[in-house]
Amino acid sequence: MIRRCMAACVFLTVAACSSLSPLPPADPSFRRFEEVRSDLVTLGWLHPGSSSSDQPLFVVVEGDGAAWSLDKSPPSDPTPRSGAGARLASALANGRAVLYLARPGQYLSPEQAARSSIHHWTDRRFAIGPVEALGALIDRALEPGQEMILVGFSGGGVLAAELALRRRDILALITIAAPLDLDGWTRLHNISPLATVSGDLPSSLGKATFAQRHLYGGRDRIVPPVLAGPLRADTVRLLENLGHDDDWAPAVISEIRSLALEGGGTGR
């Protein structure tokens, strides 16, 4: 457990030193939220931005986090090492209301980790428990009448899609290097199938009425762009020069502007 705490502290220190401002878990302008449910602990950090409910809340869902070992053993601490979602949340927080959602098991204290089930960041990481826990944090952060734009990185994009399909307060969904075709992704990497709440996500997203963009990188070997095939072609954007853990913030901000999602635009 000491190793878990030290790893999280080292990550936050390195991240703070390598960017112009600290990332959400260490940034005092972000207020921390907790959702505790028996064996599931989930954390979020809110940057309030404008107090007006006319402006949307940007919700950024972190990726799966720490990689599995070479022998395919899961990490005991899934706190991300690169923090792509955290970096994106920090970039978006410039004048915007942003809620950064860590995934179950990430950034936890030793006491919180001791009560957490490893299943929530392994075989059941896209199941109903994590989806409902993230949804509860969103409900606490939203102002009355406020709508939101869901942004999810990698596996966080799967959960962002699940959340978008369950809610009626969505302006748009933006996923980044997300394995939305989970069956195709697990076959590609020869790993066990992973269940989602909605089953066939590409099919469900194809029927959705909210605005959506799904970004893929031409240099991504973890979630290669071939996996975008089942998605609606008009919702997919390919960025040829980006790899999985590269800086996606400029591309995301560009899509936000193209969808007219700020300044009262609906994007619909």
Coordinates of C-alpha atoms in Angstrom, one line a residue:
M1 CA 0.0 0.0 0.0
I2 CA 3.0 2.3 0.7
R3 CA 4.1 1.6 -2.9
R4 CA 0.7 2.7 -4.2
C5 CA 0.8 6.0 -2.3
M6 CA 4.4 6.7 -3.4
A7 CA 3.6 5.9 -7.0
A8 CA 0.7 8.3 -7.1
C9 CA 2.8 11.0 -5.4
V10 CA 5.7 10.6 -7.9
F11 CA 3.2 10.8 -10.8
L12 CA 1.7 14.0 -9.5
T13 CA 5.1 15.6 -8.8
V14 CA 6.5 14.7 -12.3
A15 CA 3.3 15.8 -14.0
A16 CA 3.3 19.1 -12.2
C17 CA 6.9 19.8 -13.1
S18 CA 6.4 18.8 -16.8
S19 CA 3.5 21.2 -17.5
L20 CA 2.8 24.8 -17.0
S21 CA 0.3 24.0 -14.2
P22 CA -0.4 21.1 -12.0
L23 CA -2.9 18.4 -13.2
P24 CA -6.3 18.2 -11.5
P25 CA -5.5 15.9 -8.6
A26 CA -2.8 18.3 -7.5
D27 CA -4.3 21.6 -8.7
P28 CA -6.0 23.6 -6.0
S29 CA -8.4 25.2 -8.5
F30 CA -10.0 21.7 -8.9
R31 CA -12.3 20.6 -6.0
R32 CA -12.3 16.9 -5.1
F33 CA -15.3 14.7 -5.1
E34 CA -15.6 11.1 -3.9
E35 CA -18.1 8.3 -4.6
V36 CA -17.9 5.4 -2.3
R37 CA -19.9 2.2 -2.9
S38 CA -19.0 -0.9 -0.9
D39 CA -16.0 -2.2 -2.9
L40 CA -15.9 0.6 -5.5
V41 CA -14.3 4.0 -4.8
T42 CA -14.2 6.6 -7.6
L43 CA -12.7 10.1 -7.4
G44 CA -13.4 13.3 -9.4
W45 CA -12.1 16.9 -9.5
L46 CA -14.2 19.9 -10.5
H47 CA -12.9 23.2 -11.9
P48 CA -16.0 25.5 -11.6
G49 CA -15.3 27.9 -14.4
S50 CA -18.3 30.2 -15.1
S51 CA -21.1 29.9 -12.6
S52 CA -23.7 30.2 -15.4
S53 CA -25.7 27.1 -16.3
D54 CA -25.8 28.5 -19.8
Q55 CA -22.3 27.2 -20.3
P56 CA -21.7 23.5 -20.5
L57 CA -19.8 21.3 -18.2
F58 CA -16.9 19.5 -19.8
V59 CA -16.6 16.0 -18.3
V60 CA -13.3 14.2 -19.0
V61 CA -13.1 10.5 -18.3
E62 CA -9.5 9.1 -17.8
G63 CA -8.2 6.1 -19.6
D64 CA -7.6 2.6 -18.1
G65 CA -4.4 3.8 -16.4
A66 CA -1.3 1.8 -15.6
A67 CA -0.5 -0.9 -18.1
W68 CA -0.7 -4.6 -17.4
S69 CA 2.6 -6.5 -16.9
L70 CA 4.2 -8.6 -19.7
D71 CA 2.7 -11.7 -18.2
K72 CA -0.7 -10.1 -18.6
S73 CA -1.1 -9.6 -14.8
P74 CA -3.3 -6.5 -13.9
P75 CA -1.8 -3.6 -12.0
S76 CA -2.5 -3.5 -8.2
D77 CA -2.7 0.3 -8.7
P78 CA -4.3 1.6 -11.9
T79 CA -3.3 5.2 -11.4
P80 CA -2.2 6.4 -14.8
R81 CA 1.5 7.1 -15.4
S82 CA 1.1 9.5 -18.3
G83 CA -2.3 10.9 -17.3
A84 CA -3.5 11.8 -20.8
G85 CA -7.0 12.4 -19.5
A86 CA -5.7 14.6 -16.7
R87 CA -3.6 16.6 -19.1
L88 CA -6.6 17.1 -21.4
A89 CA -8.8 18.3 -18.4
S90 CA -6.1 20.8 -17.4
A91 CA -6.0 22.1 -21.0
L92 CA -9.7 22.5 -21.2
A93 CA -10.0 24.2 -17.8
N94 CA -8.8 27.5 -19.3
G95 CA -12.1 29.5 -18.9
R96 CA -14.3 26.4 -18.9
A97 CA -16.1 24.4 -16.2
V98 CA -14.4 21.0 -16.2
L99 CA -15.0 17.8 -14.3
Y100 CA -12.1 15.3 -14.4
L101 CA -13.2 11.8 -13.6
A102 CA -10.6 9.2 -12.5
R103 CA -11.4 5.6 -13.1
P104 CA -12.2 3.2 -10.2
G105 CA -9.0 2.4 -8.3
Q106 CA -7.0 5.5 -9.5
Y107 CA -5.4 8.0 -7.1
L108 CA -6.7 6.2 -4.0
S109 CA -5.3 6.3 -0.5
P110 CA -4.2 3.0 1.0
E111 CA -7.4 2.9 3.0
Q112 CA -9.6 3.4 0.0
A113 CA -7.5 0.9 -2.0
A114 CA -8.0 -1.8 0.6
R115 CA -11.7 -1.7 0.2
S116 CA -11.7 -1.7 -3.6
S117 CA -12.2 -4.7 -5.8
I118 CA -9.7 -5.2 -8.6
H119 CA -12.6 -6.3 -10.9
H120 CA -13.6 -2.7 -11.3
W121 CA -10.4 -1.9 -13.2
T122 CA -10.0 -5.3 -14.9
D123 CA -12.7 -7.6 -16.3
R124 CA -15.6 -5.4 -15.1
R125 CA -14.2 -2.0 -15.8
F126 CA -17.0 -1.2 -18.3
A127 CA -19.8 -2.8 -16.3
I128 CA -22.7 -1.1 -14.6
G129 CA -20.9 -0.4 -11.3
P130 CA -18.3 2.0 -12.8
V131 CA -20.9 3.6 -15.1
E132 CA -23.2 4.4 -12.2
A133 CA -20.4 5.6 -9.9
L134 CA -19.2 8.1 -12.6
G135 CA -22.8 9.2 -13.2
A136 CA -23.2 10.0 -9.6
L137 CA -20.2 12.2 -9.6
I138 CA -21.5 14.0 -12.6
D139 CA -24.8 14.6 -10.9
R140 CA -23.1 16.2 -8.0
A141 CA -21.1 18.5 -10.2
L142 CA -23.8 19.7 -12.6
E143 CA -25.6 23.0 -11.9
P144 CA -29.4 22.9 -12.2
G145 CA -30.3 22.9 -15.9
Q146 CA -26.7 22.6 -17.1
E147 CA -25.8 20.4 -20.0
M148 CA -22.5 18.7 -20.6
I149 CA -20.0 17.6 -23.1
L150 CA -18.5 14.1 -22.4
V151 CA -14.9 13.6 -23.4
G152 CA -13.3 10.2 -22.9
F153 CA -9.7 9.0 -23.5
S154 CA -9.0 5.4 -24.5
G155 CA -11.1 3.1 -22.2
G156 CA -12.6 6.2 -20.7
G157 CA -14.2 6.8 -24.1
V158 CA -16.1 3.6 -23.7
L159 CA -17.5 4.7 -20.3
A160 CA -18.2 8.2 -21.7
A161 CA -20.2 6.6 -24.5
E162 CA -22.1 4.5 -22.0
L163 CA -22.9 7.5 -19.9
A164 CA -24.0 9.5 -23.0
L165 CA -26.4 6.8 -24.0
R166 CA -28.0 6.7 -20.6
R167 CA -28.6 10.5 -20.1
R168 CA -30.7 13.3 -21.5
D169 CA -28.4 16.2 -20.6
I170 CA -25.8 15.6 -23.3
L171 CA -24.7 18.2 -25.8
A172 CA -22.0 16.1 -27.4
L173 CA -19.7 13.1 -27.0
I174 CA -16.1 13.2 -28.0
T175 CA -14.0 10.1 -27.7
I176 CA -10.2 9.9 -28.1
A177 CA -8.4 6.7 -29.2
A178 CA -11.3 4.7 -27.7
P179 CA -11.9 1.0 -28.3
L180 CA -15.6 1.4 -28.9
D181 CA -15.7 -1.8 -30.9
L182 CA -14.7 -3.8 -27.9
D183 CA -15.1 -7.2 -29.5
G184 CA -12.8 -6.1 -32.3
W185 CA -10.3 -4.7 -29.9
T186 CA -10.1 -7.8 -27.6
R187 CA -9.7 -10.0 -30.7
L188 CA -6.9 -7.8 -32.0
H189 CA -5.0 -8.0 -28.8
N190 CA -6.0 -11.6 -28.0
I191 CA -7.5 -10.9 -24.6
S192 CA -10.6 -12.0 -22.9
P193 CA -13.9 -10.4 -24.0
L194 CA -15.1 -7.4 -22.0
A195 CA -18.8 -6.8 -21.4
T196 CA -20.4 -3.3 -21.7
V197 CA -23.8 -2.2 -20.5
S198 CA -25.1 -1.4 -23.9
G199 CA -23.5 -4.4 -25.7
D200 CA -22.8 -3.2 -29.3
L201 CA -21.7 0.3 -28.7
P202 CA -21.1 1.3 -32.4
S203 CA -24.7 0.3 -33.2
S204 CA -26.2 2.2 -30.2
L205 CA -24.1 5.3 -31.0
G206 CA -25.3 5.1 -34.7
K207 CA -28.8 5.6 -33.5
A208 CA -28.0 8.5 -31.0
T209 CA -29.2 12.0 -31.7
F210 CA -26.5 13.9 -29.8
A211 CA -23.5 15.3 -31.6
Q212 CA -20.5 13.0 -31.5
R213 CA -16.9 12.8 -32.7
H214 CA -14.5 9.9 -32.4
L215 CA -10.9 10.7 -32.9
Y216 CA -8.3 8.1 -33.9
G217 CA -4.5 8.4 -34.4
G218 CA -2.8 7.1 -37.5
R219 CA 0.2 6.1 -35.3
D220 CA -1.8 4.4 -32.6
R221 CA -0.9 0.8 -32.1
I222 CA -3.1 0.3 -29.0
V223 CA -6.3 1.4 -30.6
P224 CA -5.6 1.5 -34.3
P225 CA -7.9 3.4 -36.6
V226 CA -9.1 0.2 -38.3
L227 CA -11.3 -0.3 -35.2
A228 CA -13.3 2.8 -36.2
G229 CA -14.8 0.8 -39.0
P230 CA -18.2 0.0 -37.4
L231 CA -18.8 3.7 -36.4
R232 CA -20.7 6.2 -38.5
A233 CA -18.2 7.6 -41.0
D234 CA -19.4 11.2 -40.5
T235 CA -18.5 11.0 -36.8
V236 CA -14.9 9.7 -37.2
R237 CA -11.8 11.9 -37.5
L238 CA -8.4 10.4 -38.3
L239 CA -5.3 12.4 -37.1
E240 CA -2.5 10.8 -39.1
N241 CA 0.4 11.9 -37.0
L242 CA -0.9 11.1 -33.5
G243 CA -0.1 8.1 -31.4
H244 CA -2.1 6.8 -28.4
D245 CA -0.5 8.8 -25.6
D246 CA 0.3 12.0 -27.6
D247 CA -1.2 15.4 -26.9
W248 CA -4.8 15.3 -28.1
A249 CA -5.9 18.6 -26.6
P250 CA -5.5 20.8 -29.8
A251 CA -7.6 18.3 -31.8
V252 CA -10.3 18.1 -29.1
I253 CA -10.5 21.9 -28.8
S254 CA -10.7 22.1 -32.6
E255 CA -13.7 19.7 -32.6
I256 CA -15.4 21.6 -29.8
R257 CA -15.2 24.8 -31.9
S258 CA -16.3 23.0 -35.1
L259 CA -19.4 21.7 -33.3
A260 CA -20.2 25.1 -32.0
L261 CA -20.4 23.7 -28.5
E262 CA -19.4 27.0 -26.7
G263 CA -21.0 30.4 -26.4
G264 CA -24.6 29.0 -26.4
G265 CA -24.2 26.7 -29.4
T266 CA -26.0 23.4 -29.2
G267 CA -24.0 21.3 -31.6
R268 CA -27.1 19.6 -32.8

